[in-house]
Amino acid sequence: MPRKMSGKRKGKLENKKSLKKRKAITLEEKLEILSLHEAGTKVMDLAYKFRLSHSTISTILKNRRKVLDEVKSASPMQATTIRKREGLIPEVEKVLIAWINRRTRTIRTPLSQAAISAKALSIFDTLKSQRGETSEGETFSASKGWFDRFRKRAGWHKTKTRGKAMGANDEAVKDFPEKLAKVILEEGYCSRQVFNVDETGLFWKRMPLQTSLAKEEKSMPGFKAAKDWVTLLLGANAAGDCKLKPLLIYRAETPRALKGVYKRTLPVIWKWNARAWMTGSIFKEWFYRHFVPEVKEYCTNNDLPFKILLLLDNAPSHPLILQHAHPNIKIMFFPLNTTSVLQPMYQGVITAFKAYYLRRTFEEILKAVDTEENLTVREFWRKFNILDAIKIIVDAWNEITELNLKGVWKKLCPHFVEDFEDFELSLEKATTTVVEIANRLNLEVSDKDVNELLNSHEKEPTVEELIEIAEQGTVETDEDNDDEEEEVLEEPNPAPSFTLQRLTEAFEKIDSGLKILQTDDPNFERSSLVLDMIRNALSCYMEIYREKKKNSLLQNKH
């Protein structure tokens, strides 16, 4: 009979075994990790490539300066083992990674070796042309050998290398709705409990290309406002009666327009990173801190069991680990390459939202020019900022109706869909309105110009634009932090910047306007109702006014 191993001996053996798994990291490997991360490779991919933990990779990145100092002070023997890649090829790869990252976040279709190699050649030709004589002797063929080495350097292991570019996955398009229907039936979900969310990009300050404003900006040096991009996460349930609060990702934490604004009071969930992209860490924070509480409250208010089915596409920013993140929320991922056919938010919701955003922007321009004396379109557009855009984004999202949202599920869950409205007429009307307003403003815009602008939000960036993106800096670190109880520091609530004089001025102007409405409206019941509503709405500002007046009187006494 074998003897039972003592706990002490067993512990020693386990410790010895764990020690054997420790891996020494060479200076060359550390330098390669820094280079790959700078080129855009994510932390999770670096961890997989080098067989290291995420925390180890993060520590190396955090100690970047120390690693570089070690390289400088390395002995000649060590220095010869650290090969620095020079020439255009490293720059080509950096821009190429920016292109692949952006494409997987927007179009979300697998890329073939042929497509990646062709793009690499295009980037190389552009960079070589820009460098002129300094790169005249450099050549690049984007060979299979280069592709294999590039793929390893970037830490990618699943790339389609044969055949034509993939179109819609016909078999999955047919099978997934049947699989979904079975899950819904067996687990007892109703249309109110089934949700879908999707990201989209929006150039929030872009005019149709043929307008004088767009042409002027194109010829001006420096940053182009028309390239200023936000990523939005939009979503709703299959019943159409629960639209989620939009999430917005911008390129700066606190732009000038939001100085002094308490971001938690914005009508969108405000997030940021250098490239205004969705990342796994942002998505997970949204899931735990916004989606879960929002749908839980919705279920409580509607006497529904807290049991949710969330449908997501296979975007890199949607971590698979979320499938087991919450006991009351089941997550199902769409099969690869089915987004354009199956995903509800992609069946007209996002297109309509962007059309409504554009129409409402033009309506704001017209209203401002008509009401403010001597204000020109150019002056309005120069002052138009991200806070103005947020207000219009929310209004455009609110314009999507419950019946609209029901209709977009007809391909995926036809058993949920009865009465619905499609977007065809409203899209046509939005385009017509934009053209009419533009012509009133002497901007000379056609239906074709409007459609080109709406399509440009998902348009493939030029090589020159990709170079700009790559030069903006590294991609946000996309570490996997699965602790939903992680402490998040709340921003301080800024003190109101009102002065007694400004509040007095505001109330005097409001009272003056209300008196005009009351005097000129023959319908006493209507004017009284409006006046009461407005005064009730202003009560929060009246409290601030009274407090400031009280403080002013006390100061004068002393």
XYZ file of C-alpha atoms in Angstrom:
558
model
C 0.000 0.000 0.000
C 1.546 3.343 -1.024
C 2.397 5.766 1.728
C 0.421 8.975 1.909
C 2.556 12.044 1.196
C 2.754 14.468 4.106
C 1.298 17.955 3.633
C 4.681 19.518 4.325
C 6.463 17.443 1.687
C 3.643 17.976 -0.777
C 3.841 21.734 -0.262
C 7.591 21.679 -0.893
C 7.134 19.758 -4.127
C 4.388 22.137 -5.314
C 6.587 25.132 -4.537
C 9.473 23.507 -6.397
C 7.184 22.822 -9.346
C 5.938 26.408 -9.442
C 9.499 27.701 -9.281
C 10.407 25.652 -12.339
C 7.692 27.494 -14.321
C 9.280 30.886 -13.752
C 10.767 32.303 -16.903
C 13.703 34.681 -17.148
C 12.935 37.607 -19.460
C 15.851 38.817 -21.536
C 16.549 42.446 -22.286
C 15.907 41.738 -25.961
C 12.459 40.347 -25.148
C 11.623 43.373 -23.007
C 12.616 45.691 -25.837
C 10.524 43.684 -28.302
C 7.516 43.896 -25.946
C 7.883 47.684 -25.787
C 8.178 47.946 -29.582
C 5.147 45.757 -30.240
C 3.023 47.641 -27.728
C 4.060 50.957 -29.260
C 2.990 49.566 -32.637
C -0.453 48.779 -31.236
C -0.304 45.170 -29.996
C -2.606 44.679 -27.002
C -1.447 43.462 -23.587
C -3.437 40.227 -23.849
C -1.786 39.431 -27.203
C 1.679 40.205 -25.840
C 1.017 37.921 -22.865
C -0.004 35.114 -25.211
C 2.963 35.610 -27.539
C 5.628 35.643 -24.796
C 3.835 33.161 -22.483
C 3.787 35.695 -19.652
C 1.064 36.928 -17.326
C -0.782 40.168 -18.050
C 0.631 41.717 -14.872
C 4.213 40.943 -15.977
C 3.636 42.589 -19.359
C 2.053 45.613 -17.653
C 5.043 45.921 -15.313
C 7.467 45.927 -18.261
C 5.403 48.614 -19.996
C 5.240 50.651 -16.803
C 9.031 50.456 -16.438
C 9.659 51.475 -20.055
C 12.210 54.148 -19.155
C 14.149 51.741 -16.945
C 14.304 49.118 -19.730
C 15.577 51.687 -22.231
C 18.211 52.827 -19.751
C 19.324 49.191 -19.359
C 19.668 48.921 -23.135
C 21.852 52.028 -23.246
C 24.121 50.744 -20.477
C 24.271 47.173 -21.825
C 27.727 45.710 -22.492
C 28.852 45.513 -26.161
C 28.178 41.754 -26.150
C 24.623 42.330 -24.931
C 24.048 45.249 -27.269
C 24.816 43.159 -30.323
C 21.967 40.789 -29.457
C 19.447 43.647 -29.423
C 18.797 44.374 -33.045
C 17.082 47.628 -33.791
C 14.918 47.482 -36.902
C 15.506 50.480 -39.121
C 14.145 51.808 -42.398
C 10.585 52.050 -43.701
C 9.410 48.506 -42.864
C 8.898 49.127 -39.088
C 6.941 52.287 -39.968
C 4.879 50.336 -42.513
C 4.029 47.753 -39.865
C 3.063 50.411 -37.320
C 0.615 52.019 -39.763
C -0.587 48.583 -40.890
C -1.463 47.630 -37.297
C -3.451 50.875 -36.969
C -5.387 49.901 -40.118
C -6.078 46.349 -38.898
C -7.164 47.580 -35.447
C -9.526 50.147 -36.927
C -10.949 47.716 -39.461
C -11.681 45.038 -36.854
C -13.452 47.649 -34.728
C -15.697 48.905 -37.535
C -16.136 46.420 -40.381
C -15.414 43.365 -38.193
C -14.711 40.873 -40.966
C -11.750 38.477 -41.109
C -8.767 39.735 -43.103
C -6.929 37.523 -45.539
C -3.158 37.442 -46.029
C -3.683 38.880 -49.516
C -5.638 41.871 -48.144
C -3.049 42.604 -45.444
C -0.125 42.283 -47.881
C -1.825 44.538 -50.430
C -2.439 47.193 -47.774
C 1.180 46.911 -46.596
C 2.418 47.582 -50.145
C 0.115 50.594 -50.448
C 1.397 52.019 -47.154
C 5.021 51.366 -48.183
C 4.560 53.198 -51.503
C 2.986 56.193 -49.755
C 5.686 56.422 -47.085
C 8.467 56.013 -49.661
C 6.968 58.793 -51.763
C 6.793 61.052 -48.691
C 10.411 60.344 -47.676
C 11.801 61.048 -51.152
C 15.538 60.502 -51.694
C 16.198 59.275 -48.142
C 14.371 55.996 -48.889
C 15.097 55.691 -52.607
C 17.020 52.400 -52.316
C 14.488 50.591 -50.089
C 12.379 47.763 -51.508
C 9.489 45.741 -50.111
C 7.582 42.830 -51.643
C 5.192 41.900 -48.797
C 6.218 38.262 -49.251
C 4.826 35.300 -47.339
C 8.012 35.221 -45.252
C 7.528 38.856 -44.263
C 3.849 38.195 -43.505
C 4.664 35.254 -41.207
C 7.259 37.289 -39.318
C 4.913 40.290 -39.072
C 2.112 38.098 -37.750
C 4.404 36.695 -35.041
C 5.710 40.149 -34.096
C 2.149 41.426 -33.760
C 1.058 38.368 -31.777
C -1.722 37.316 -34.195
C -2.408 33.640 -34.676
C -5.735 33.438 -36.523
C -5.631 34.960 -39.977
C -7.351 33.637 -43.067
C -4.579 33.034 -45.608
C -6.359 31.353 -48.496
C -9.341 31.876 -50.712
C -11.387 34.938 -51.451
C -12.343 37.545 -48.919
C -15.177 36.204 -46.848
C -18.703 37.433 -47.489
C -21.696 36.728 -45.303
C -21.544 33.361 -43.612
C -24.639 31.872 -45.277
C -24.754 28.735 -43.164
C -24.432 30.687 -39.894
C -27.008 33.233 -41.071
C -29.465 30.369 -41.469
C -28.551 28.384 -38.332
C -28.073 31.098 -35.708
C -31.715 32.367 -35.581
C -32.854 28.747 -35.052
C -30.286 28.253 -32.288
C -31.323 31.554 -30.688
C -35.036 30.685 -30.868
C -34.316 27.408 -29.066
C -32.437 29.218 -26.253
C -35.233 31.801 -25.898
C -37.895 29.077 -25.717
C -36.035 26.731 -23.357
C -34.894 29.452 -20.952
C -38.099 31.491 -21.102
C -36.954 34.908 -22.321
C -39.537 37.416 -23.540
C -38.837 40.237 -26.030
C -38.289 42.691 -23.164
C -35.419 40.601 -21.823
C -33.418 40.227 -25.052
C -30.925 43.032 -25.808
C -28.396 43.929 -28.483
C -25.702 46.631 -28.455
C -23.266 47.714 -31.159
C -20.510 50.284 -31.617
C -20.333 52.785 -34.430
C -18.071 55.679 -35.344
C -19.290 59.241 -35.845
C -17.430 62.216 -37.308
C -19.325 64.687 -35.142
C -18.140 67.844 -36.935
C -18.118 66.948 -40.602
C -19.829 68.892 -43.395
C -20.722 67.573 -46.870
C -17.556 67.740 -48.993
C -18.990 70.149 -51.553
C -19.764 72.897 -49.034
C -17.482 75.918 -48.771
C -16.864 75.111 -45.082
C -15.505 71.648 -45.899
C -13.327 72.993 -48.718
C -11.888 75.738 -46.509
C -11.008 73.318 -43.732
C -9.339 70.916 -46.154
C -6.969 73.664 -47.333
C -6.085 74.831 -43.811
C -2.971 73.484 -42.025
C -3.084 71.676 -38.694
C -5.802 69.563 -37.064
C -8.930 69.032 -39.153
C -12.134 69.180 -37.094
C -13.892 67.059 -39.745
C -11.631 64.143 -38.727
C -12.618 64.416 -35.063
C -14.167 61.070 -34.249
C -16.215 59.579 -31.436
C -17.186 55.964 -30.888
C -20.743 55.354 -29.717
C -22.263 52.253 -28.152
C -26.005 52.084 -28.878
C -28.417 49.385 -27.801
C -31.984 48.403 -26.941
C -34.202 45.411 -26.293
C -36.315 43.496 -28.818
C -39.534 44.999 -27.438
C -38.181 48.458 -28.281
C -39.300 49.967 -24.971
C -35.855 50.031 -23.307
C -33.241 52.136 -25.064
C -29.945 52.091 -23.205
C -28.096 55.269 -22.302
C -25.546 55.857 -25.099
C -21.868 55.383 -24.295
C -19.520 57.894 -25.969
C -15.739 57.527 -26.277
C -13.741 60.659 -27.124
C -10.028 61.260 -27.708
C -9.557 63.556 -24.692
C -10.551 63.171 -21.060
C -11.708 66.762 -20.547
C -11.972 68.860 -23.737
C -12.333 72.600 -23.361
C -16.117 72.468 -23.833
C -16.454 70.219 -20.746
C -14.279 72.262 -18.382
C -16.313 72.690 -15.202
C -18.975 70.206 -16.339
C -19.763 67.285 -14.027
C -19.436 64.428 -16.542
C -21.659 62.058 -14.590
C -24.557 64.437 -15.288
C -24.104 64.228 -19.066
C -26.882 62.437 -21.000
C -24.234 60.007 -22.307
C -21.753 57.732 -20.523
C -18.468 59.601 -21.071
C -15.263 57.609 -21.663
C -12.036 58.444 -23.417
C -8.781 57.148 -24.861
C -6.226 58.582 -27.276
C -7.897 57.086 -30.354
C -11.527 57.269 -29.251
C -11.851 53.488 -29.680
C -13.740 50.877 -27.740
C -11.435 48.630 -25.720
C -12.081 45.504 -23.704
C -11.543 47.355 -20.425
C -14.023 50.111 -21.342
C -16.580 47.544 -22.483
C -16.261 45.554 -19.267
C -16.627 48.672 -17.144
C -19.726 49.613 -19.158
C -21.125 46.112 -18.646
C -20.662 45.995 -14.854
C -21.304 49.615 -13.918
C -23.942 50.663 -16.434
C -25.620 47.818 -18.320
C -26.224 45.530 -15.312
C -27.771 48.253 -13.068
C -29.806 49.712 -15.957
C -31.426 46.443 -17.045
C -31.932 45.348 -13.436
C -33.864 48.547 -12.715
C -35.842 48.099 -15.942
C -36.858 44.561 -14.923
C -37.887 45.749 -11.441
C -39.989 48.605 -12.826
C -41.755 46.283 -15.282
C -42.353 43.342 -12.903
C -40.002 41.113 -14.884
C -37.605 38.537 -13.462
C -34.047 39.822 -13.626
C -32.953 37.500 -16.416
C -31.332 39.049 -19.506
C -30.023 37.715 -22.819
C -27.424 40.019 -24.403
C -26.402 39.484 -28.031
C -22.975 40.727 -29.135
C -20.835 40.481 -32.233
C -17.331 39.024 -32.182
C -15.515 42.359 -31.996
C -12.039 42.268 -30.362
C -13.305 44.695 -27.714
C -16.003 42.266 -26.480
C -14.148 39.941 -24.093
C -15.282 36.317 -24.247
C -14.876 36.069 -20.484
C -18.042 38.157 -20.075
C -20.052 35.043 -20.959
C -19.584 34.008 -17.316
C -19.593 37.491 -15.817
C -23.033 37.651 -14.209
C -25.432 34.912 -13.047
C -28.514 36.778 -14.317
C -27.129 37.733 -17.729
C -26.487 35.277 -20.532
C -24.313 36.467 -23.416
C -24.421 34.976 -26.897
C -22.013 36.000 -29.653
C -23.056 36.234 -33.281
C -21.129 33.913 -35.598
C -18.274 35.567 -37.484
C -19.250 37.527 -40.558
C -22.986 37.764 -39.879
C -23.192 41.301 -38.439
C -24.447 42.951 -41.636
C -27.279 40.444 -41.974
C -28.362 39.544 -38.442
C -27.335 42.108 -35.825
C -30.419 44.262 -35.038
C -28.590 47.560 -34.425
C -27.069 47.130 -37.891
C -30.449 46.773 -39.612
C -31.143 50.495 -40.007
C -30.865 51.820 -36.456
C -27.330 53.190 -36.761
C -27.904 54.548 -40.276
C -31.087 56.330 -39.171
C -29.395 57.693 -36.061
C -26.637 59.305 -38.159
C -29.180 60.777 -40.584
C -31.150 62.257 -37.681
C -27.933 63.614 -36.163
C -27.040 65.380 -39.416
C -30.554 66.780 -39.885
C -30.731 68.068 -36.321
C -27.274 69.657 -36.690
C -28.445 71.595 -39.737
C -31.642 72.581 -37.897
C -29.507 73.981 -35.063
C -27.447 75.990 -37.566
C -30.587 77.435 -39.157
C -32.174 78.293 -35.796
C -29.018 80.062 -34.587
C -28.537 82.049 -37.803
C -32.215 83.099 -37.822
C -32.323 84.180 -34.167
C -28.880 85.701 -33.581
C -28.285 88.933 -35.439
C -25.283 88.977 -37.808
C -24.306 85.370 -36.956
C -22.919 83.546 -40.000
C -22.861 79.797 -40.653
C -19.053 79.902 -40.517
C -19.091 81.541 -37.066
C -21.628 79.026 -35.743
C -19.612 76.098 -37.057
C -16.402 77.443 -35.578
C -18.041 77.575 -32.108
C -19.790 74.191 -32.450
C -18.162 71.907 -29.867
C -18.367 68.385 -28.468
C -20.916 69.418 -25.809
C -23.213 70.745 -28.562
C -22.689 67.449 -30.400
C -23.605 65.414 -27.303
C -26.954 67.197 -27.014
C -27.730 66.438 -30.663
C -26.548 62.823 -30.309
C -29.034 62.279 -27.491
C -31.864 63.970 -29.399
C -31.140 61.843 -32.475
C -31.076 58.655 -30.371
C -34.376 59.626 -28.726
C -35.903 60.027 -32.171
C -35.568 56.272 -32.831
C -39.031 54.977 -31.908
C -40.218 51.824 -30.179
C -41.830 50.618 -33.422
C -38.548 51.239 -35.286
C -36.644 49.120 -32.774
C -39.139 46.263 -32.997
C -38.770 46.018 -36.772
C -34.993 45.507 -36.792
C -35.392 42.107 -35.076
C -37.481 40.576 -37.877
C -34.562 38.615 -39.414
C -33.221 37.386 -36.089
C -36.371 36.860 -33.979
C -39.399 36.987 -36.297
C -41.627 35.566 -33.530
C -41.063 38.788 -31.530
C -42.145 41.103 -34.353
C -45.759 42.121 -35.017
C -46.366 45.841 -35.496
C -43.310 47.803 -36.565
C -42.110 50.734 -38.661
C -39.104 50.685 -40.973
C -36.749 53.615 -41.521
C -37.175 54.150 -45.261
C -39.544 57.133 -45.194
C -37.889 58.817 -42.208
C -34.431 58.480 -43.809
C -35.683 59.997 -47.041
C -37.335 62.839 -45.139
C -34.158 63.514 -43.117
C -32.056 63.738 -46.287
C -34.560 66.064 -47.956
C -34.640 68.332 -44.901
C -30.838 68.605 -44.817
C -30.741 69.593 -48.498
C -33.529 72.179 -48.032
C -31.865 73.794 -44.999
C -28.433 73.757 -46.665
C -29.829 75.549 -49.700
C -31.501 78.155 -47.460
C -28.061 78.695 -45.934
C -26.464 78.953 -49.417
C -24.344 75.819 -48.867
C -25.321 74.118 -52.150
C -25.822 70.544 -50.972
C -27.443 67.715 -52.973
C -28.947 64.350 -51.938
C -25.777 62.694 -53.226
C -23.598 64.894 -50.981
C -25.682 63.966 -47.917
C -25.493 60.236 -48.679
C -21.714 60.464 -49.197
C -21.351 62.165 -45.817
C -23.484 59.531 -44.064
C -21.449 56.738 -45.657
C -18.139 58.409 -44.759
C -18.545 57.499 -41.072
C -17.760 53.871 -41.959
C -15.485 54.680 -44.879
C -12.018 53.128 -45.183
C -9.415 55.744 -44.094
C -6.780 56.839 -46.578
C -3.134 55.850 -46.066
C -2.383 59.465 -45.100
C -5.126 59.331 -42.431
C -3.764 56.004 -41.155
C -0.294 57.532 -40.803
C -1.843 60.338 -38.723
C -3.657 57.770 -36.543
C -0.460 55.754 -36.031
C 1.468 58.898 -35.058
C -1.079 59.873 -32.381
C 0.470 57.434 -29.902
C 0.040 53.954 -28.581
C -3.251 52.145 -28.226
C -4.793 52.150 -24.779
C -3.583 49.276 -22.605
C -6.370 46.712 -22.830
C -5.784 44.693 -19.703
C -8.249 42.104 -18.483
C -9.452 43.147 -15.050
C -12.239 40.830 -14.033
C -12.911 42.303 -10.619
C -16.292 43.971 -10.876
C -15.830 45.402 -7.383
C -12.756 47.393 -8.457
C -12.839 50.848 -6.920
C -13.462 53.649 -9.393
C -12.559 57.144 -8.306
C -15.455 59.503 -8.840
C -14.750 62.941 -10.248
C -15.503 65.750 -7.809
C -18.746 67.613 -8.275
C -17.666 71.093 -9.417
C -19.150 74.015 -7.526
C -21.654 76.042 -9.600
C -19.972 79.050 -11.201
C -23.109 81.210 -10.936
C -22.835 84.710 -9.547
C -25.747 86.594 -7.994
C -25.546 89.175 -10.775
C -25.735 86.547 -13.576
C -28.620 84.724 -11.910
C -30.523 87.991 -11.469
C -29.931 88.797 -15.151
C -31.159 85.350 -16.211
C -34.369 85.524 -14.154
C -35.137 89.029 -15.445
C -34.878 87.834 -19.063
C -36.989 84.734 -18.353
C -39.692 86.805 -16.640
C -39.704 89.220 -19.559
C -40.238 86.372 -22.033
C -42.949 84.740 -19.935
C -44.874 88.036 -19.711
C -44.884 88.258 -23.514
C -46.312 84.743 -23.808
C -48.947 85.425 -21.145
C -50.006 88.749 -22.692
C -50.121 87.612 -26.336
C -51.715 84.169 -25.853
C -55.562 84.347 -25.900
C -55.690 80.833 -24.440
C -55.391 81.562 -20.702
C -55.392 77.872 -19.703
C -52.466 77.073 -22.013
C -50.317 80.051 -20.994
C -50.926 79.391 -17.281
C -49.956 75.746 -17.671
C -46.739 76.638 -19.531
C -45.795 79.303 -16.985
C -46.299 76.906 -14.064
C -44.220 74.194 -15.768
C -41.365 76.587 -16.485
C -41.322 78.022 -12.972
C -41.341 74.545 -11.443
C -38.455 73.532 -13.701
C -36.487 76.603 -12.597
C -36.924 75.905 -8.877
C -33.431 74.322 -8.561
C -31.838 77.532 -9.866
C -34.110 79.638 -7.651
C -32.723 77.815 -4.586
C -29.164 78.711 -5.651
C -30.292 82.308 -6.225
C -31.859 82.587 -2.743
C -28.776 81.090 -1.094
C -26.438 83.502 -2.881
C -28.678 86.462 -2.050
C -28.735 85.419 1.624
C -24.919 85.138 1.683
C -24.608 88.520 0.001
C -26.805 90.187 2.643
C -24.798 88.592 5.471
C -21.510 89.781 3.958
C -22.854 93.337 3.621
C -23.879 93.351 7.317
C -20.338 92.453 8.378
